[in-house]
Amino acid sequence: MRTFKPIEEHHVGGTTETRALTAAGGESSRPAGICGRPPGAGRGGVPRCSMQSARSAFWASHLALSVMLEVALNQVDVWGAQAGLVVAGYYHANAALDDQSAGPLASKIAGRIAEFFPGAVLIMLDNQKLVSQPHVPPVIVLENHGLRWVPKDKNLVMWRDWEESRQMVGALLEGRAHQHLVDFDCHLDDIRQDWTNQQLNTQITQWVGPTNGKT
């Protein structure tokens, strides 16, 4: 197990959300995720990584607690290792509708992850595009360039089965599935609560299976 170093405390207001990401090789059947196996080589020898699953860390009020965040990241790392996955980044949703910036907190957390996985990405949610039936993925994919996180070359970001994913995202939003998500904060309050959200993931897998002709 890798140990993630504590992150300096930052106090953040609003309803900002942070999720640890993991990534895997092969096709992704989970549309909103990032969890996976070490990347293979893509075209021209460029490393590629297929994002498959996301694990919730904390809502804004507890992002300031570096020890709790360190524990959460380590738990995600252990969970991923057991599934043959790596922590490949994380995604961040700002509280303000028109704020797409990667602030100090987002950059610092992503930077810590990049220390262990150099190809890690920081995915910012584009709140204005987060509607029930989005026509394009409502995210901005960033990569690390020294001390800055800059938009990744769009030619290197591929979305598999986006139409299927779009329909699923719309259904999840309309069904308010996000209200049933368990983050690590909830798990620390009551360890019986499943921070990996397997029940929801099973529901998504069952939904995707018949569509892809799988059993």
PDB file of C-alpha atoms in Angstrom:
ATOM      1  CA  MET A   1       0.000   0.000   0.000  1.00  0.00           C
ATOM      2  CA  ARG A   2       1.227   3.485  -0.844  1.00  0.00           C
ATOM      3  CA  THR A   3       0.871   6.132   1.830  1.00  0.00           C
ATOM      4  CA  PHE A   4      -0.516   9.482   0.766  1.00  0.00           C
ATOM      5  CA  LYS A   5       1.089  12.337   2.664  1.00  0.00           C
ATOM      6  CA  PRO A   6      -1.190  14.733   4.557  1.00  0.00           C
ATOM      7  CA  ILE A   7      -2.350  17.739   2.564  1.00  0.00           C
ATOM      8  CA  GLU A   8      -2.249  21.223   4.009  1.00  0.00           C
ATOM      9  CA  GLU A   9      -5.559  22.341   5.450  1.00  0.00           C
ATOM     10  CA  HIS A  10      -7.861  24.440   3.303  1.00  0.00           C
ATOM     11  CA  HIS A  11     -11.239  25.703   4.422  1.00  0.00           C
ATOM     12  CA  VAL A  12     -13.774  25.569   1.629  1.00  0.00           C
ATOM     13  CA  GLY A  13     -17.361  26.756   1.748  1.00  0.00           C
ATOM     14  CA  GLY A  14     -20.341  25.848  -0.410  1.00  0.00           C
ATOM     15  CA  THR A  15     -21.108  22.383  -1.643  1.00  0.00           C
ATOM     16  CA  THR A  16     -17.931  21.506  -3.488  1.00  0.00           C
ATOM     17  CA  GLU A  17     -17.502  17.778  -4.020  1.00  0.00           C
ATOM     18  CA  THR A  18     -14.319  15.752  -4.366  1.00  0.00           C
ATOM     19  CA  ARG A  19     -14.002  12.198  -5.563  1.00  0.00           C
ATOM     20  CA  ALA A  20     -10.991   9.980  -5.864  1.00  0.00           C
ATOM     21  CA  LEU A  21     -10.584   8.407  -9.264  1.00  0.00           C
ATOM     22  CA  THR A  22      -9.325   5.075 -10.445  1.00  0.00           C
ATOM     23  CA  ALA A  23      -8.624   3.825 -13.958  1.00  0.00           C
ATOM     24  CA  ALA A  24      -8.458   0.556 -15.875  1.00  0.00           C
ATOM     25  CA  GLY A  25      -7.437  -0.873 -19.200  1.00  0.00           C
ATOM     26  CA  GLY A  26     -10.151  -2.085 -21.535  1.00  0.00           C
ATOM     27  CA  GLU A  27     -13.584  -0.666 -22.171  1.00  0.00           C
ATOM     28  CA  SER A  28     -15.447   1.131 -19.433  1.00  0.00           C
ATOM     29  CA  SER A  29     -18.986   0.119 -18.570  1.00  0.00           C
ATOM     30  CA  ARG A  30     -19.438   2.757 -15.899  1.00  0.00           C
ATOM     31  CA  PRO A  31     -19.953   6.223 -17.316  1.00  0.00           C
ATOM     32  CA  ALA A  32     -19.006   8.437 -14.397  1.00  0.00           C
ATOM     33  CA  GLY A  33     -15.901   6.774 -13.124  1.00  0.00           C
ATOM     34  CA  ILE A  34     -12.191   6.788 -12.763  1.00  0.00           C
ATOM     35  CA  CYS A  35     -10.554   3.669 -11.345  1.00  0.00           C
ATOM     36  CA  GLY A  36      -8.240   1.376 -13.243  1.00  0.00           C
ATOM     37  CA  ARG A  37      -5.370  -0.903 -14.131  1.00  0.00           C
ATOM     38  CA  PRO A  38      -1.957   0.511 -15.002  1.00  0.00           C
ATOM     39  CA  PRO A  39      -2.218   2.022 -18.495  1.00  0.00           C
ATOM     40  CA  GLY A  40      -1.133   0.265 -21.639  1.00  0.00           C
ATOM     41  CA  ALA A  41       0.407   1.860 -24.695  1.00  0.00           C
ATOM     42  CA  GLY A  42      -1.837   3.689 -27.101  1.00  0.00           C
ATOM     43  CA  ARG A  43      -1.121   5.031 -30.546  1.00  0.00           C
ATOM     44  CA  GLY A  44       2.446   6.218 -30.974  1.00  0.00           C
ATOM     45  CA  GLY A  45       3.404   4.706 -27.644  1.00  0.00           C
ATOM     46  CA  VAL A  46       1.328   7.270 -25.727  1.00  0.00           C
ATOM     47  CA  PRO A  47       0.127   5.751 -22.425  1.00  0.00           C
ATOM     48  CA  ARG A  48      -3.596   5.170 -22.314  1.00  0.00           C
ATOM     49  CA  CYS A  49      -5.902   4.534 -19.415  1.00  0.00           C
ATOM     50  CA  SER A  50      -9.593   3.631 -19.415  1.00  0.00           C
ATOM     51  CA  MET A  51     -11.447   5.243 -16.524  1.00  0.00           C
ATOM     52  CA  GLN A  52     -13.987   2.905 -14.982  1.00  0.00           C
ATOM     53  CA  SER A  53     -15.079   3.879 -11.502  1.00  0.00           C
ATOM     54  CA  ALA A  54     -15.181   6.736  -9.016  1.00  0.00           C
ATOM     55  CA  ARG A  55     -15.066   6.590  -5.240  1.00  0.00           C
ATOM     56  CA  SER A  56     -16.499   9.424  -3.208  1.00  0.00           C
ATOM     57  CA  ALA A  57     -14.195  11.218  -0.785  1.00  0.00           C
ATOM     58  CA  PHE A  58     -15.792  14.211   0.954  1.00  0.00           C
ATOM     59  CA  TRP A  59     -18.124  17.127   0.534  1.00  0.00           C
ATOM     60  CA  ALA A  60     -16.716  20.614   1.035  1.00  0.00           C
ATOM     61  CA  SER A  61     -16.992  21.003   4.791  1.00  0.00           C
ATOM     62  CA  HIS A  62     -14.536  18.186   5.485  1.00  0.00           C
ATOM     63  CA  LEU A  63     -12.036  18.701   2.675  1.00  0.00           C
ATOM     64  CA  ALA A  64     -10.120  20.890   5.096  1.00  0.00           C
ATOM     65  CA  LEU A  65      -9.350  17.897   7.313  1.00  0.00           C
ATOM     66  CA  SER A  66      -6.121  16.634   5.801  1.00  0.00           C
ATOM     67  CA  VAL A  67      -5.921  13.547   8.042  1.00  0.00           C
ATOM     68  CA  MET A  68      -9.407  12.408   7.011  1.00  0.00           C
ATOM     69  CA  LEU A  69      -8.557  12.991   3.367  1.00  0.00           C
ATOM     70  CA  GLU A  70      -5.329  11.024   3.718  1.00  0.00           C
ATOM     71  CA  VAL A  71      -7.261   8.106   5.226  1.00  0.00           C
ATOM     72  CA  ALA A  72      -9.808   8.261   2.407  1.00  0.00           C
ATOM     73  CA  LEU A  73      -7.131   8.258  -0.306  1.00  0.00           C
ATOM     74  CA  ASN A  74      -5.355   5.321   1.296  1.00  0.00           C
ATOM     75  CA  GLN A  75      -8.618   3.376   1.503  1.00  0.00           C
ATOM     76  CA  VAL A  76      -9.277   4.059  -2.175  1.00  0.00           C
ATOM     77  CA  ASP A  77      -5.730   2.944  -2.969  1.00  0.00           C
ATOM     78  CA  VAL A  78      -6.194  -0.344  -1.079  1.00  0.00           C
ATOM     79  CA  TRP A  79      -9.597  -0.945  -2.677  1.00  0.00           C
ATOM     80  CA  GLY A  80      -8.163  -0.297  -6.131  1.00  0.00           C
ATOM     81  CA  ALA A  81      -5.137  -2.534  -5.582  1.00  0.00           C
ATOM     82  CA  GLN A  82      -7.402  -5.446  -4.650  1.00  0.00           C
ATOM     83  CA  ALA A  83      -9.186  -5.019  -7.971  1.00  0.00           C
ATOM     84  CA  GLY A  84      -5.958  -4.564  -9.933  1.00  0.00           C
ATOM     85  CA  LEU A  85      -6.593  -0.837 -10.339  1.00  0.00           C
ATOM     86  CA  VAL A  86      -4.576   2.303  -9.689  1.00  0.00           C
ATOM     87  CA  VAL A  87      -5.583   5.711  -8.368  1.00  0.00           C
ATOM     88  CA  ALA A  88      -5.413   7.689 -11.607  1.00  0.00           C
ATOM     89  CA  GLY A  89      -6.659  11.088 -10.524  1.00  0.00           C
ATOM     90  CA  TYR A  90      -9.787  12.646  -9.139  1.00  0.00           C
ATOM     91  CA  TYR A  91     -12.655  14.861 -10.140  1.00  0.00           C
ATOM     92  CA  HIS A  92     -13.821  18.040  -8.504  1.00  0.00           C
ATOM     93  CA  ALA A  93     -17.084  19.993  -8.673  1.00  0.00           C
ATOM     94  CA  ASN A  94     -17.003  23.643  -7.639  1.00  0.00           C
ATOM     95  CA  ALA A  95     -19.900  25.170  -5.719  1.00  0.00           C
ATOM     96  CA  ALA A  96     -20.472  28.070  -8.137  1.00  0.00           C
ATOM     97  CA  LEU A  97     -22.381  27.219 -11.310  1.00  0.00           C
ATOM     98  CA  ASP A  98     -20.030  29.163 -13.587  1.00  0.00           C
ATOM     99  CA  ASP A  99     -16.765  28.205 -11.856  1.00  0.00           C
ATOM    100  CA  GLN A 100     -14.714  25.716 -13.875  1.00  0.00           C
ATOM    101  CA  SER A 101     -11.348  26.626 -12.394  1.00  0.00           C
ATOM    102  CA  ALA A 102      -8.997  24.194 -10.723  1.00  0.00           C
ATOM    103  CA  GLY A 103      -8.374  26.052  -7.480  1.00  0.00           C
ATOM    104  CA  PRO A 104      -5.550  25.553  -4.970  1.00  0.00           C
ATOM    105  CA  LEU A 105      -7.301  22.671  -3.211  1.00  0.00           C
ATOM    106  CA  ALA A 106      -8.078  20.734  -6.391  1.00  0.00           C
ATOM    107  CA  SER A 107      -4.571  21.285  -7.740  1.00  0.00           C
ATOM    108  CA  LYS A 108      -2.915  20.222  -4.500  1.00  0.00           C
ATOM    109  CA  ILE A 109      -4.896  16.994  -4.127  1.00  0.00           C
ATOM    110  CA  ALA A 110      -4.387  16.083  -7.787  1.00  0.00           C
ATOM    111  CA  GLY A 111      -0.703  16.899  -7.375  1.00  0.00           C
ATOM    112  CA  ARG A 112      -0.394  14.456  -4.485  1.00  0.00           C
ATOM    113  CA  ILE A 113      -1.961  11.716  -6.561  1.00  0.00           C
ATOM    114  CA  ALA A 114       0.337  12.570  -9.480  1.00  0.00           C
ATOM    115  CA  GLU A 115       3.337  11.920  -7.215  1.00  0.00           C
ATOM    116  CA  PHE A 116       2.363   8.229  -7.234  1.00  0.00           C
ATOM    117  CA  PHE A 117       0.782   8.050 -10.698  1.00  0.00           C
ATOM    118  CA  PRO A 118       2.517  10.534 -13.047  1.00  0.00           C
ATOM    119  CA  GLY A 119      -0.218  10.219 -15.667  1.00  0.00           C
ATOM    120  CA  ALA A 120      -2.960  11.229 -13.228  1.00  0.00           C
ATOM    121  CA  VAL A 121      -5.687  13.537 -14.482  1.00  0.00           C
ATOM    122  CA  LEU A 122      -7.758  16.203 -12.785  1.00  0.00           C
ATOM    123  CA  ILE A 123     -11.333  16.255 -14.052  1.00  0.00           C
ATOM    124  CA  MET A 124     -13.353  19.389 -13.416  1.00  0.00           C
ATOM    125  CA  LEU A 125     -17.118  19.138 -13.683  1.00  0.00           C
ATOM    126  CA  ASP A 126     -18.629  21.728 -16.012  1.00  0.00           C
ATOM    127  CA  ASN A 127     -21.711  22.571 -13.952  1.00  0.00           C
ATOM    128  CA  GLN A 128     -23.385  24.503 -16.755  1.00  0.00           C
ATOM    129  CA  LYS A 129     -23.374  21.412 -18.973  1.00  0.00           C
ATOM    130  CA  LEU A 130     -24.557  19.102 -16.192  1.00  0.00           C
ATOM    131  CA  VAL A 131     -28.167  18.705 -17.325  1.00  0.00           C
ATOM    132  CA  SER A 132     -30.501  15.723 -17.480  1.00  0.00           C
ATOM    133  CA  GLN A 133     -29.696  15.056 -21.151  1.00  0.00           C
ATOM    134  CA  PRO A 134     -26.175  16.377 -21.853  1.00  0.00           C
ATOM    135  CA  HIS A 135     -25.127  16.259 -25.509  1.00  0.00           C
ATOM    136  CA  VAL A 136     -21.409  16.331 -24.669  1.00  0.00           C
ATOM    137  CA  PRO A 137     -19.538  15.016 -21.612  1.00  0.00           C
ATOM    138  CA  PRO A 138     -19.942  17.738 -18.933  1.00  0.00           C
ATOM    139  CA  VAL A 139     -16.316  17.558 -17.830  1.00  0.00           C
ATOM    140  CA  ILE A 140     -12.964  19.218 -18.491  1.00  0.00           C
ATOM    141  CA  VAL A 141      -9.960  16.858 -18.423  1.00  0.00           C
ATOM    142  CA  LEU A 142      -6.721  18.425 -17.182  1.00  0.00           C
ATOM    143  CA  GLU A 143      -3.172  17.069 -17.082  1.00  0.00           C
ATOM    144  CA  ASN A 144      -0.190  18.124 -15.039  1.00  0.00           C
ATOM    145  CA  HIS A 145       2.440  20.381 -16.604  1.00  0.00           C
ATOM    146  CA  GLY A 146       4.917  21.185 -13.878  1.00  0.00           C
ATOM    147  CA  LEU A 147       3.072  23.270 -11.313  1.00  0.00           C
ATOM    148  CA  ARG A 148       0.039  23.857 -13.526  1.00  0.00           C
ATOM    149  CA  TRP A 149      -2.951  21.797 -14.584  1.00  0.00           C
ATOM    150  CA  VAL A 150      -3.855  22.475 -18.205  1.00  0.00           C
ATOM    151  CA  PRO A 151      -6.519  21.050 -20.560  1.00  0.00           C
ATOM    152  CA  LYS A 152      -5.463  17.708 -22.001  1.00  0.00           C
ATOM    153  CA  ASP A 153      -5.258  17.326 -25.776  1.00  0.00           C
ATOM    154  CA  LYS A 154      -8.808  16.405 -26.817  1.00  0.00           C
ATOM    155  CA  ASN A 155      -7.394  13.956 -29.358  1.00  0.00           C
ATOM    156  CA  LEU A 156      -6.039  11.919 -26.436  1.00  0.00           C
ATOM    157  CA  VAL A 157      -9.366  11.794 -24.574  1.00  0.00           C
ATOM    158  CA  MET A 158     -11.788   9.219 -25.947  1.00  0.00           C
ATOM    159  CA  TRP A 159     -15.331   8.627 -24.739  1.00  0.00           C
ATOM    160  CA  ARG A 160     -16.624   5.105 -25.287  1.00  0.00           C
ATOM    161  CA  ASP A 161     -20.353   4.533 -25.771  1.00  0.00           C
ATOM    162  CA  TRP A 162     -21.141   8.149 -24.948  1.00  0.00           C
ATOM    163  CA  GLU A 163     -24.763   7.904 -26.145  1.00  0.00           C
ATOM    164  CA  GLU A 164     -25.394   5.031 -23.751  1.00  0.00           C
ATOM    165  CA  SER A 165     -23.590   6.871 -20.977  1.00  0.00           C
ATOM    166  CA  ARG A 166     -25.560  10.037 -21.692  1.00  0.00           C
ATOM    167  CA  GLN A 167     -28.866   8.215 -21.309  1.00  0.00           C
ATOM    168  CA  MET A 168     -27.699   6.603 -18.104  1.00  0.00           C
ATOM    169  CA  VAL A 169     -26.488   9.890 -16.615  1.00  0.00           C
ATOM    170  CA  GLY A 170     -29.831  11.457 -17.456  1.00  0.00           C
ATOM    171  CA  ALA A 171     -31.736   8.654 -15.758  1.00  0.00           C
ATOM    172  CA  LEU A 172     -29.505   8.807 -12.673  1.00  0.00           C
ATOM    173  CA  LEU A 173     -29.993  12.564 -12.395  1.00  0.00           C
ATOM    174  CA  GLU A 174     -33.749  12.319 -12.841  1.00  0.00           C
ATOM    175  CA  GLY A 175     -33.865   9.540 -10.260  1.00  0.00           C
ATOM    176  CA  ARG A 176     -31.777  11.652  -7.868  1.00  0.00           C
ATOM    177  CA  ALA A 177     -29.323   8.803  -7.386  1.00  0.00           C
ATOM    178  CA  HIS A 178     -26.800  11.310  -6.028  1.00  0.00           C
ATOM    179  CA  GLN A 179     -28.921  11.664  -2.893  1.00  0.00           C
ATOM    180  CA  HIS A 180     -28.141   8.047  -2.030  1.00  0.00           C
ATOM    181  CA  LEU A 181     -24.378   8.222  -2.557  1.00  0.00           C
ATOM    182  CA  VAL A 182     -22.281   7.390   0.496  1.00  0.00           C
ATOM    183  CA  ASP A 183     -19.054   9.363   0.824  1.00  0.00           C
ATOM    184  CA  PHE A 184     -16.174   8.586   3.149  1.00  0.00           C
ATOM    185  CA  ASP A 185     -17.407  11.129   5.665  1.00  0.00           C
ATOM    186  CA  CYS A 186     -20.651   9.162   6.043  1.00  0.00           C
ATOM    187  CA  HIS A 187     -18.640   5.958   6.373  1.00  0.00           C
ATOM    188  CA  LEU A 188     -16.543   7.397   9.200  1.00  0.00           C
ATOM    189  CA  ASP A 189     -19.728   8.380  11.010  1.00  0.00           C
ATOM    190  CA  ASP A 190     -21.178   4.895  10.543  1.00  0.00           C
ATOM    191  CA  ILE A 191     -18.843   2.195   9.229  1.00  0.00           C
ATOM    192  CA  ARG A 192     -21.851   0.107   8.167  1.00  0.00           C
ATOM    193  CA  GLN A 193     -22.386   2.538   5.317  1.00  0.00           C
ATOM    194  CA  ASP A 194     -20.661   1.383   2.126  1.00  0.00           C
ATOM    195  CA  TRP A 195     -18.419   4.150   0.771  1.00  0.00           C
ATOM    196  CA  THR A 196     -17.765   2.061  -2.365  1.00  0.00           C
ATOM    197  CA  ASN A 197     -21.474   2.345  -3.247  1.00  0.00           C
ATOM    198  CA  GLN A 198     -21.637  -1.216  -4.529  1.00  0.00           C
ATOM    199  CA  GLN A 199     -25.429  -1.241  -4.568  1.00  0.00           C
ATOM    200  CA  LEU A 200     -25.530   1.648  -7.021  1.00  0.00           C
ATOM    201  CA  ASN A 201     -22.695   0.172  -9.088  1.00  0.00           C
ATOM    202  CA  THR A 202     -24.554  -3.140  -9.294  1.00  0.00           C
ATOM    203  CA  GLN A 203     -27.635  -1.308 -10.494  1.00  0.00           C
ATOM    204  CA  ILE A 204     -25.598   0.423 -13.207  1.00  0.00           C
ATOM    205  CA  THR A 205     -23.906  -2.832 -14.239  1.00  0.00           C
ATOM    206  CA  GLN A 206     -27.259  -4.612 -14.550  1.00  0.00           C
ATOM    207  CA  TRP A 207     -28.531  -1.727 -16.612  1.00  0.00           C
ATOM    208  CA  VAL A 208     -25.508  -1.733 -18.924  1.00  0.00           C
ATOM    209  CA  GLY A 209     -25.300  -5.523 -19.306  1.00  0.00           C
ATOM    210  CA  PRO A 210     -28.446  -6.127 -21.395  1.00  0.00           C
ATOM    211  CA  THR A 211     -27.662  -3.067 -23.523  1.00  0.00           C
ATOM    212  CA  ASN A 212     -24.249  -4.487 -24.416  1.00  0.00           C
ATOM    213  CA  GLY A 213     -25.639  -7.978 -24.976  1.00  0.00           C
ATOM    214  CA  LYS A 214     -24.039  -9.297 -21.805  1.00  0.00           C
ATOM    215  CA  THR A 215     -25.580 -11.528 -19.151  1.00  0.00           C
TER     216      THR A 215
END
